[in-house]
mmCIF file of C-alpha atoms in Angstrom:
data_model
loop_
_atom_site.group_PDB
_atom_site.id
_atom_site.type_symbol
_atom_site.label_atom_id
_atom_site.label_comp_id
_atom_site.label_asym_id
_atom_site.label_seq_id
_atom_site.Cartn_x
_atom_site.Cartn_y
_atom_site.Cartn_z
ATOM 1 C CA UNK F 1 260.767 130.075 -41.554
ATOM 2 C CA UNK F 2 260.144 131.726 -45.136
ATOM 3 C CA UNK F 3 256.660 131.897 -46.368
ATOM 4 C CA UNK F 4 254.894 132.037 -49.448
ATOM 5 C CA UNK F 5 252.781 135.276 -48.559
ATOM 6 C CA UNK F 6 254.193 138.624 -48.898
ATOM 7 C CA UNK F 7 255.692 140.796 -45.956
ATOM 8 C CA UNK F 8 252.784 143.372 -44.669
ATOM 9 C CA UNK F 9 254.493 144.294 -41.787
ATOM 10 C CA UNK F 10 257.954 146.518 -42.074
ATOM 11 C CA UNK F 11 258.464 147.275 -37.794
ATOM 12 C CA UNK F 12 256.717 147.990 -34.823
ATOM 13 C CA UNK F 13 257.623 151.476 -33.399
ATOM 14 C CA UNK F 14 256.366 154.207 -31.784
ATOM 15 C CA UNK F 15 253.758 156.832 -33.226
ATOM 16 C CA UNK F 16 255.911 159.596 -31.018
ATOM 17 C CA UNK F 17 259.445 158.360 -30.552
ATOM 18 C CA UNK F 18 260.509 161.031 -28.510
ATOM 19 C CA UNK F 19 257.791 160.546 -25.710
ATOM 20 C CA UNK F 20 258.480 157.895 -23.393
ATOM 21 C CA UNK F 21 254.096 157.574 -22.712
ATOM 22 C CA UNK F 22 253.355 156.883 -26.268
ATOM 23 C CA UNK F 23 251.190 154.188 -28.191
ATOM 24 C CA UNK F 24 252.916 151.371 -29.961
ATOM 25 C CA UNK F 25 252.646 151.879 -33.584
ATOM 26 C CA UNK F 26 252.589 149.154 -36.633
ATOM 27 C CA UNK F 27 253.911 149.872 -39.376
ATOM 28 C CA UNK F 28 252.673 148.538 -42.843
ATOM 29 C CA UNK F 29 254.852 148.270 -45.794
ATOM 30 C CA UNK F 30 254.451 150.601 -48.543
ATOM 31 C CA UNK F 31 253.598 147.832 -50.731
ATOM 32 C CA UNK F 32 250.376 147.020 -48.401
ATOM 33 C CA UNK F 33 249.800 150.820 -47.285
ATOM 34 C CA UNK F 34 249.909 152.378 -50.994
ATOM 35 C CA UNK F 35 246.842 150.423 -52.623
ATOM 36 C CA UNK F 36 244.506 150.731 -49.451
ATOM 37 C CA UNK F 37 245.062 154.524 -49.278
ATOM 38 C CA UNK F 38 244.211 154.823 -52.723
ATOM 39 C CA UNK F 39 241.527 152.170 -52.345
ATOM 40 C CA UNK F 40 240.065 153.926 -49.508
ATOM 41 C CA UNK F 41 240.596 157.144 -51.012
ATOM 42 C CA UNK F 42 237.876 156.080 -53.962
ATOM 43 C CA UNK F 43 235.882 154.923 -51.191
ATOM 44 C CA UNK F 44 235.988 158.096 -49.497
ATOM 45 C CA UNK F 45 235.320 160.286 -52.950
ATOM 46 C CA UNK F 46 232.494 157.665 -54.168
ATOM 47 C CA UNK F 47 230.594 158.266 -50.926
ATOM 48 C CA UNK F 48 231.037 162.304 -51.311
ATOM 49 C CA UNK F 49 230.022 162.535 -55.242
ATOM 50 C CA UNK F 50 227.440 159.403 -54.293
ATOM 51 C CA UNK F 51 225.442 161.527 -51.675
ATOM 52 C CA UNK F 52 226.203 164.738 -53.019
ATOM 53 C CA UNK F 53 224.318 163.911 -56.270
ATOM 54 C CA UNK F 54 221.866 162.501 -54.447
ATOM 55 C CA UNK F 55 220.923 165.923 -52.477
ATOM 56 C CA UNK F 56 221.294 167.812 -55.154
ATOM 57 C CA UNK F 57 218.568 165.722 -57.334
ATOM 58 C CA UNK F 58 216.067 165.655 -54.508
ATOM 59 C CA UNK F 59 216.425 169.516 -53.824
ATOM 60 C CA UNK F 60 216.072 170.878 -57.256
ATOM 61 C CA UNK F 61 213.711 168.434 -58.315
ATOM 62 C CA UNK F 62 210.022 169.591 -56.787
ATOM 63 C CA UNK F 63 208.385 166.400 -57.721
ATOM 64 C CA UNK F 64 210.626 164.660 -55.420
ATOM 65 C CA UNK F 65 209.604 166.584 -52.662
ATOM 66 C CA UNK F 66 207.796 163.918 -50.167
ATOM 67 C CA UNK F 67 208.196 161.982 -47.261
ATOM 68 C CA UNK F 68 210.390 159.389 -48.256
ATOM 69 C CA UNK F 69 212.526 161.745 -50.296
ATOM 70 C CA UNK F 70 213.164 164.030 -47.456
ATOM 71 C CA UNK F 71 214.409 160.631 -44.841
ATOM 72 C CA UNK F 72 216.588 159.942 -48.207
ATOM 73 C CA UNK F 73 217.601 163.405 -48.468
ATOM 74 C CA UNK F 74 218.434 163.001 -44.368
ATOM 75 C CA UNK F 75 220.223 160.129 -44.706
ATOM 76 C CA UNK F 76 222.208 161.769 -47.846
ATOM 77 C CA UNK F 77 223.878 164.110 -45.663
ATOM 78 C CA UNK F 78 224.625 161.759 -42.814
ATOM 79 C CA UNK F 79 226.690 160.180 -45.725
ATOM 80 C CA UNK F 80 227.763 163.445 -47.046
ATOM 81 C CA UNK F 81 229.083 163.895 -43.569
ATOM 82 C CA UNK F 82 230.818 161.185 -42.862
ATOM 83 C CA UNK F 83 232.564 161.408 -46.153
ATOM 84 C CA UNK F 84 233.954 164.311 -45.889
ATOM 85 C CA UNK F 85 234.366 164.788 -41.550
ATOM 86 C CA UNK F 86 235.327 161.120 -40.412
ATOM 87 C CA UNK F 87 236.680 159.335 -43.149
ATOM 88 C CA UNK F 88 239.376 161.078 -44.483
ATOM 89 C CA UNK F 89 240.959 161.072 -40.866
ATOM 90 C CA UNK F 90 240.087 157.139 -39.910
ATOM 91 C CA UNK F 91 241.840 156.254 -43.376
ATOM 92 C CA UNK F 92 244.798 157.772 -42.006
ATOM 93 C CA UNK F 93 244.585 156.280 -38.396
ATOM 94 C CA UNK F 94 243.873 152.698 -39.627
ATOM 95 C CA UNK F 95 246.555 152.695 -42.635
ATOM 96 C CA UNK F 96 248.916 154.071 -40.102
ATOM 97 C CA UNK F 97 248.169 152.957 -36.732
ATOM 98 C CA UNK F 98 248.190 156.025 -34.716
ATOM 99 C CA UNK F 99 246.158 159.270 -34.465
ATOM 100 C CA UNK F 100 248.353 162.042 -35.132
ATOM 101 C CA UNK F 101 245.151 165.006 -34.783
ATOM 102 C CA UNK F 102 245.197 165.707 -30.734
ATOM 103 C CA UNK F 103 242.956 164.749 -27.946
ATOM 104 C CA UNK F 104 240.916 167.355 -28.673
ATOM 105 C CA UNK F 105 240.074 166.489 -32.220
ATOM 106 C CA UNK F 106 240.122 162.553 -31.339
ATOM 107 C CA UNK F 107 237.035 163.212 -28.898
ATOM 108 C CA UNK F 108 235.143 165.438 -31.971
ATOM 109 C CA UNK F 109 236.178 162.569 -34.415
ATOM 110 C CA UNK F 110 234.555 159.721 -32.571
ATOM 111 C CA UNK F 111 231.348 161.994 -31.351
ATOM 112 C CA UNK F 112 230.455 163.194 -35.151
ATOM 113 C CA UNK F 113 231.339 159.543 -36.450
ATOM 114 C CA UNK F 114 229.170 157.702 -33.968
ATOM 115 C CA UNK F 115 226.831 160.387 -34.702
ATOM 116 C CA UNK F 116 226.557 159.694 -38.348
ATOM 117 C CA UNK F 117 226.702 156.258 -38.404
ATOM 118 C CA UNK F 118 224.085 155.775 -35.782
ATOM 119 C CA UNK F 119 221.915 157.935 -37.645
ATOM 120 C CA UNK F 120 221.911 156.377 -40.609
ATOM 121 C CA UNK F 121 220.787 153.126 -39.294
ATOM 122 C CA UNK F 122 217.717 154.942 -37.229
ATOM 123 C CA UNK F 123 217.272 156.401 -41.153
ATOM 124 C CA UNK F 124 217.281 153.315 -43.072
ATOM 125 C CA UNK F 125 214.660 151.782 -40.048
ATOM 126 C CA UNK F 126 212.476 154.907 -40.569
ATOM 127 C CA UNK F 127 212.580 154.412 -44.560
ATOM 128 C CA UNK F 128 211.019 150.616 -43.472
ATOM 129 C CA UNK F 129 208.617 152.018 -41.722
ATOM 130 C CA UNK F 130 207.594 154.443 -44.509
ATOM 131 C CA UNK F 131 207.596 151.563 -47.151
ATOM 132 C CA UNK F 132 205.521 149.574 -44.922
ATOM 133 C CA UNK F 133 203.128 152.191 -44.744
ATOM 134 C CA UNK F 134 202.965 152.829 -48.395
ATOM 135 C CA UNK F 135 202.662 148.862 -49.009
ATOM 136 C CA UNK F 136 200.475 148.107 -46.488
ATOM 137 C CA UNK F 137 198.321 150.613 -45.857
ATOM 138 C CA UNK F 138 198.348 152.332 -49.665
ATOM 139 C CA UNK F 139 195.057 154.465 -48.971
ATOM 140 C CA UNK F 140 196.006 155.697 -45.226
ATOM 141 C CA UNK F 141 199.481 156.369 -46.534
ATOM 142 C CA UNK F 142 199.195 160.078 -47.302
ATOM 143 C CA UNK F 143 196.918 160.908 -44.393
ATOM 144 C CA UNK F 144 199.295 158.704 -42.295
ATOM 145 C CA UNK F 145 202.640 159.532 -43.595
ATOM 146 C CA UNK F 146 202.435 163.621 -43.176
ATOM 147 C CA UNK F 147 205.245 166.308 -43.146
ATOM 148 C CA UNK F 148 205.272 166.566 -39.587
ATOM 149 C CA UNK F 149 205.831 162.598 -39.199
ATOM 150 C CA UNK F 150 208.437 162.608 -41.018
ATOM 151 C CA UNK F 151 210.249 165.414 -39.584
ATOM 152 C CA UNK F 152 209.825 164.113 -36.220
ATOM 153 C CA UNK F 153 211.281 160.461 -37.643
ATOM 154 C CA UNK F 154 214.187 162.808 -39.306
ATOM 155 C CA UNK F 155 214.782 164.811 -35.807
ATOM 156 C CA UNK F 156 214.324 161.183 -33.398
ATOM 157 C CA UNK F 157 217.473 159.958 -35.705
ATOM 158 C CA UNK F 158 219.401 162.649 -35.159
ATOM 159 C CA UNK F 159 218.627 163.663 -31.682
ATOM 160 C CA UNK F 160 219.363 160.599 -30.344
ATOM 161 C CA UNK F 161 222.393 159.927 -32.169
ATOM 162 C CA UNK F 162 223.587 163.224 -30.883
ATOM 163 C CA UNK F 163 222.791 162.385 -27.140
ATOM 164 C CA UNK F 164 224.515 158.677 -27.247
ATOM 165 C CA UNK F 165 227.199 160.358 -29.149
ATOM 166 C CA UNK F 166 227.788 163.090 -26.898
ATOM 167 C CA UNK F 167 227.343 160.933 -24.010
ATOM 168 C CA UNK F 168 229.931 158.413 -24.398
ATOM 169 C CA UNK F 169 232.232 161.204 -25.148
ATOM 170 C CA UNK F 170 231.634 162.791 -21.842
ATOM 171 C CA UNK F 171 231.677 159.683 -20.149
ATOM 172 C CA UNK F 172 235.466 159.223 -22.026
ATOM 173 C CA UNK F 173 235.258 155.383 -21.893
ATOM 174 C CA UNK F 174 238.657 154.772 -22.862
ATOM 175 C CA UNK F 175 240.339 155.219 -19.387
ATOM 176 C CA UNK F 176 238.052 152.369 -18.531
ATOM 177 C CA UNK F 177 240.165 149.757 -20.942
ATOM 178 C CA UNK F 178 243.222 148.011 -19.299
ATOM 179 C CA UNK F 179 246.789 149.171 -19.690
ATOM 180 C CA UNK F 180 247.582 146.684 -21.883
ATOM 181 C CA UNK F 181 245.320 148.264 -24.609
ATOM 182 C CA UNK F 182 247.582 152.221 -24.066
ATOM 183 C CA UNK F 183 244.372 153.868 -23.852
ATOM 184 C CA UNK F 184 246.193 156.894 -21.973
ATOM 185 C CA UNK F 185 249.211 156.918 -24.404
ATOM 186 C CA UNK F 186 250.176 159.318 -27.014
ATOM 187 C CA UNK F 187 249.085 158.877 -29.982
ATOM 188 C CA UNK F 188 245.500 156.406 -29.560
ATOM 189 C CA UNK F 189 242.066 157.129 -30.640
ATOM 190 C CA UNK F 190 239.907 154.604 -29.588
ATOM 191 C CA UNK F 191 235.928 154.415 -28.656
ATOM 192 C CA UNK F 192 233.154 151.939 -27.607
ATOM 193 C CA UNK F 193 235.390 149.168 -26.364
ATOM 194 C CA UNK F 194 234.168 148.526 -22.733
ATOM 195 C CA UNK F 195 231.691 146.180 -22.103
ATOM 196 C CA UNK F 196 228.824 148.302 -20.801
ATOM 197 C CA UNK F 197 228.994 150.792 -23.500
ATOM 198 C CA UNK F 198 229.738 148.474 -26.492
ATOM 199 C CA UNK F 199 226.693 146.038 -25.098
ATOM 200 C CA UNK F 200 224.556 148.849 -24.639
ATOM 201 C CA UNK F 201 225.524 151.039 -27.839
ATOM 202 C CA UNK F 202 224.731 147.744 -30.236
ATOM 203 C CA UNK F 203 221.709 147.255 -28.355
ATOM 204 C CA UNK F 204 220.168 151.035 -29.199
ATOM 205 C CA UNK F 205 222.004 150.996 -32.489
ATOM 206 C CA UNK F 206 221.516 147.892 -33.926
ATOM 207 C CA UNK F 207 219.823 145.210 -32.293
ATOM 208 C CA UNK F 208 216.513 147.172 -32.110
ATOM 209 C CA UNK F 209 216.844 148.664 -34.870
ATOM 210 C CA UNK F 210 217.050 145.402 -37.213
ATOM 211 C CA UNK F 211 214.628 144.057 -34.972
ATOM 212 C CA UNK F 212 212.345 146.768 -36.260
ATOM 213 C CA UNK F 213 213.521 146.525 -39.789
ATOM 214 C CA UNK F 214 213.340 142.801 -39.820
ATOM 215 C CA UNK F 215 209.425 142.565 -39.040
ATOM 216 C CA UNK F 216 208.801 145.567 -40.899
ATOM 217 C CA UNK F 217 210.384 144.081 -44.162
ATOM 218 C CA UNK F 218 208.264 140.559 -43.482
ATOM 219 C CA UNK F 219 205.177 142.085 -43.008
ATOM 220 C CA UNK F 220 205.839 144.161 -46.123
ATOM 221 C CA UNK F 221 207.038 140.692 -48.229
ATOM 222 C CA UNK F 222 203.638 138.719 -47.609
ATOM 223 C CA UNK F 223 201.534 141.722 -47.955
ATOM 224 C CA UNK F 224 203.772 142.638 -51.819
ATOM 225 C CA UNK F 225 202.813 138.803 -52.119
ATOM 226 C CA UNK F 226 199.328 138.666 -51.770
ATOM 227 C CA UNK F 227 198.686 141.943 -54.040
ATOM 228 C CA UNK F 228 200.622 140.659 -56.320
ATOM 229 C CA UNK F 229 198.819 137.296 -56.301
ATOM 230 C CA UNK F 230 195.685 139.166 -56.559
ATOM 231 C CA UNK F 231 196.738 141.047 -59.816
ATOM 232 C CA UNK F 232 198.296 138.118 -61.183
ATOM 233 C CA UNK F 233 194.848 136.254 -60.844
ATOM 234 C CA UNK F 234 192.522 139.179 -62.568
ATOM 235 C CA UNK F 235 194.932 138.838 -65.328
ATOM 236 C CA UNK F 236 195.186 135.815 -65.636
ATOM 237 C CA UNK F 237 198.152 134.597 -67.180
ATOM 238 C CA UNK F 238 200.097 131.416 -66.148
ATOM 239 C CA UNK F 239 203.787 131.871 -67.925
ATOM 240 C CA UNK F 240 203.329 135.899 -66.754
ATOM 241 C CA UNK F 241 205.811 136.806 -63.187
ATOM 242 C CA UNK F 242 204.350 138.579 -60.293
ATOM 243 C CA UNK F 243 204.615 141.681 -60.145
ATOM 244 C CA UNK F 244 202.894 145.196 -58.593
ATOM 245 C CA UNK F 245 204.405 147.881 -57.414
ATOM 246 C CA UNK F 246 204.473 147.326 -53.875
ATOM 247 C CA UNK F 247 206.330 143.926 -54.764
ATOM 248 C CA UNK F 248 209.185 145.805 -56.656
ATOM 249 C CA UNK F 249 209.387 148.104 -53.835
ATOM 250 C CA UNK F 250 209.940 145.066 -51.602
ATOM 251 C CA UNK F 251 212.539 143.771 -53.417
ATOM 252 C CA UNK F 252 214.335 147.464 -53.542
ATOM 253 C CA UNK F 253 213.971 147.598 -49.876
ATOM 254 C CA UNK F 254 215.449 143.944 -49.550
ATOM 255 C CA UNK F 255 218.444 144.766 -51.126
ATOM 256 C CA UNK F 256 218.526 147.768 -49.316
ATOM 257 C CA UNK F 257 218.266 145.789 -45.731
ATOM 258 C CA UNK F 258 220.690 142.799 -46.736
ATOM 259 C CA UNK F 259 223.165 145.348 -47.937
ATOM 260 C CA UNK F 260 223.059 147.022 -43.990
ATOM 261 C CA UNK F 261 223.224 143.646 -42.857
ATOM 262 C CA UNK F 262 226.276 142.588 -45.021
ATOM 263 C CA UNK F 263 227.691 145.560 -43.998
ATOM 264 C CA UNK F 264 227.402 146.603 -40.244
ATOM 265 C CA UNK F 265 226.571 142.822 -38.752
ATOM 266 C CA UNK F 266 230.503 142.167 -38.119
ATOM 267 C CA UNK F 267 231.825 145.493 -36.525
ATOM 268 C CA UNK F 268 228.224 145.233 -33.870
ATOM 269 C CA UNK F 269 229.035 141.674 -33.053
ATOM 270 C CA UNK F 270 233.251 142.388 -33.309
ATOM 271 C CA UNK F 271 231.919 145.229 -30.535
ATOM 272 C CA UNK F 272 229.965 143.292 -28.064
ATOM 273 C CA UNK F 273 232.171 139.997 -28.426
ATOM 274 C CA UNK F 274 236.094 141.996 -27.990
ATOM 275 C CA UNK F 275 234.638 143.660 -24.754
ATOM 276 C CA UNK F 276 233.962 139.830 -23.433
ATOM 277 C CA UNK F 277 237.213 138.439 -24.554
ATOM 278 C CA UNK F 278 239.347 141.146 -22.813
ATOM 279 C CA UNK F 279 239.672 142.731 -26.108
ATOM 280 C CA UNK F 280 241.504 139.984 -28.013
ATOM 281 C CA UNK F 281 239.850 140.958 -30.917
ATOM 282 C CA UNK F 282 243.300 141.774 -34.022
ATOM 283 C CA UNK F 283 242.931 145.176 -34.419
ATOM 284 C CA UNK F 284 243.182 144.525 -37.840
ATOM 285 C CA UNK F 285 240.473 142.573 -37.799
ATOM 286 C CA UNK F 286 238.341 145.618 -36.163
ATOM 287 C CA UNK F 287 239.422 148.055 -38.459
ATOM 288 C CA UNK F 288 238.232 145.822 -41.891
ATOM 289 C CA UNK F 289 234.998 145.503 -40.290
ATOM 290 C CA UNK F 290 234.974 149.254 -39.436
ATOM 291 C CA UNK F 291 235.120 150.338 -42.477
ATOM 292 C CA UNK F 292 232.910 147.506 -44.468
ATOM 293 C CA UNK F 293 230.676 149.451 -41.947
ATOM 294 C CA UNK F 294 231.730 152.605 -44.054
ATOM 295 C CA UNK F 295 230.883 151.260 -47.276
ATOM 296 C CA UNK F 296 226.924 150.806 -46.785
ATOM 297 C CA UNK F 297 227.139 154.599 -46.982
ATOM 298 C CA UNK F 298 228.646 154.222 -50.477
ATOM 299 C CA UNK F 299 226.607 151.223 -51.368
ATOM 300 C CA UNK F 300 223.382 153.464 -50.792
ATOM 301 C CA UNK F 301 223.563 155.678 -53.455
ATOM 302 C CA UNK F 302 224.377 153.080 -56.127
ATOM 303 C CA UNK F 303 220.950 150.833 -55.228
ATOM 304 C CA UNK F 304 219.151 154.141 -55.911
ATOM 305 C CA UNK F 305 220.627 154.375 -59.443
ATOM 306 C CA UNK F 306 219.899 150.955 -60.277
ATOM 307 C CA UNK F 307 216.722 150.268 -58.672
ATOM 308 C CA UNK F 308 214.611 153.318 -58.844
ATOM 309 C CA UNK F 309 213.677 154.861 -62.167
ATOM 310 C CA UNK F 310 212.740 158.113 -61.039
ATOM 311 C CA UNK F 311 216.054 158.731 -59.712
ATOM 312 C CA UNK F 312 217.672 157.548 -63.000
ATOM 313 C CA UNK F 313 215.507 159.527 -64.473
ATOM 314 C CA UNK F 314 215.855 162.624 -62.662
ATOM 315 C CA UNK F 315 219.449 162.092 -62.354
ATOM 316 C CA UNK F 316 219.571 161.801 -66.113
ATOM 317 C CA UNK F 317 217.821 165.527 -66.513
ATOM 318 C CA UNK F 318 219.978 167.223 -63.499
ATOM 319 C CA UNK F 319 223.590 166.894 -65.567
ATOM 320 C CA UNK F 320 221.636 167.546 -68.811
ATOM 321 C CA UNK F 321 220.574 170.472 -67.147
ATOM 322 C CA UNK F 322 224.211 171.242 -65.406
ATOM 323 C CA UNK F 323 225.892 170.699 -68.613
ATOM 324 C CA UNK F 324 222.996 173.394 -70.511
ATOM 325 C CA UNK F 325 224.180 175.736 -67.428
ATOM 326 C CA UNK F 326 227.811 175.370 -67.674
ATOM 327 C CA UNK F 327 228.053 175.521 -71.703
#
């Protein structure tokens, strides 16, 4: 039966034709594969430049040297990381279907990337936490929100990342998926698809965590409404918006939260419901919401540079600067 839409598949093969044990492999038509590896490819060198300028303006800036700076700083590099470690390779293994860099390497490549991404949501709850401390409790914040807080909030991110990541990695969870799904073939790379550990790993990594940010960010939105109320009624002025500074952080951090939303909601329900539906799930499917995962770490950077002045600002000064040094 002809059809209107183009071709996107050109065969189904092998990724190792001359082993007998390996993993089926699809295989995309050049018209298809060419524009998402160059797509992805921007992707991959937004989120590197992205972060990267971000570290670099919050190092060699000593004004920006606080609390919330430093979790941005963190989650810079978690970014940074991911950009340059995981990406790169999962471009290759979605666009072609098969992992082509060993066992060895497959096991390192799903540790660091559940590492990173899992930190950066723990980040982005501790950043809520911060904001809600600075809106809410304005003259407690600096007493409250000291160096060593936030070093422990930067180390909890981390650390436990690192233990669930490492941990799931021992426990090599993909034996535990049925035949049907060549977990033990040649040429698969494949994590967090049993039921226990995909339940459990969106539980710790997302569920409580946007639990968290979700109450946070209310509590900050009525108390940003209410000062803003009470400035807007010492100066009095009926035709004039609200507005305070806790209220335009509030809307910052909003965009900042439905952004993470947008962005991660499908792959942590695609995780938990796949698991339930013996893993019926297109892999397709998985892999678009993988990597719309992927792009909250690009999308970070760019709220900075529209929504924060200072870092427009400071950015604006660090390539003057640069381009002072390098002429």
């Amino acid at each position: 039966m002809n059809s209107s839409f183009p071709r996107l598949v050109e065969a189904v093969t092998l990724c190792f034709m001359s082993l007998n044990e390996s993993c089926p492999r699809t295989v995309y038509t050049l018209a298809l594969r060419g524009p998402l590896y160059l797509l992805f490819a921007v992707i991959v060198i937004l989120i590197v430049i992205g972060n990267l300028l971000v570290i670099c303006i919050i190092i060699f800036s000593q004004h920006l040297h606080t609390s919330t700076n430093f979790l941005v700083l963190s989650l810079s590099v978690a970014g940074l990381l991911l950009g340059v470690v995981v990406m790169p390779f999962s471009m290759v293994r979605s666009l072609e279907t098969c992992w082509y860099f060993g066992k060895v390497f497959c096991n390192f490549h799903s540790t660091v990337d559940i590492i990173l991404c899992n930190t950066t949501v723990w980040h982005l709850t501790f950043i809520s936490i911060d904001r809600y401390l600075a809106v809410c409790h304005p003259m407690e914040y600096q007493k409250q929100m000291t160096n060593r807080l936030c070093v422990a909030m930067i180390m909890s991110s981390w650390s436990l990342s690192s233990v669930f990541g490492f941990t799931i990695t021992l426990l090599d969870p993909e034996i535990k998926r049925k035949e049907t799904f060549h977990m033990n073939c040649f040429g698969g790379c494949f994590a967090l698809h049993t039921k226990e550990i995909g339940v459990q790993y969106s539980i710790i990594f997302y569920f409580i965590p946007v639990s968290i940010i979700v109450t946070v960010y209310s509590r900050i939105f009525f108390v940003a409404v209410r000062q803003s109320k009470l400035i807007h009624s010492y100066n009095y002025n009926p035709k004039a918006p609200l507005k305070s500074k806790g209220f335009k952080a509030t809307k910052t951090l909003a965009v900042v939260i439905g952004t993470f939303l947008v962005c991660w909601t499908p792959f942590f329900m695609c995780n938990i419901i796949d698991p339930i539906i013996d893993h019926s799930v297109p892999p397709l499917l998985y892999e678009v919401f993988m990597w719309l995962a992927y792009l909250n770490t690009m999308f970070n950077p760019i709220i900075y540079s529209f929504f924060y002045r200072w870092f427009r600002e400071t950015s604006k000064n660090f390539w003057e600067r640069l381009l002072n040094i390098l002429i």
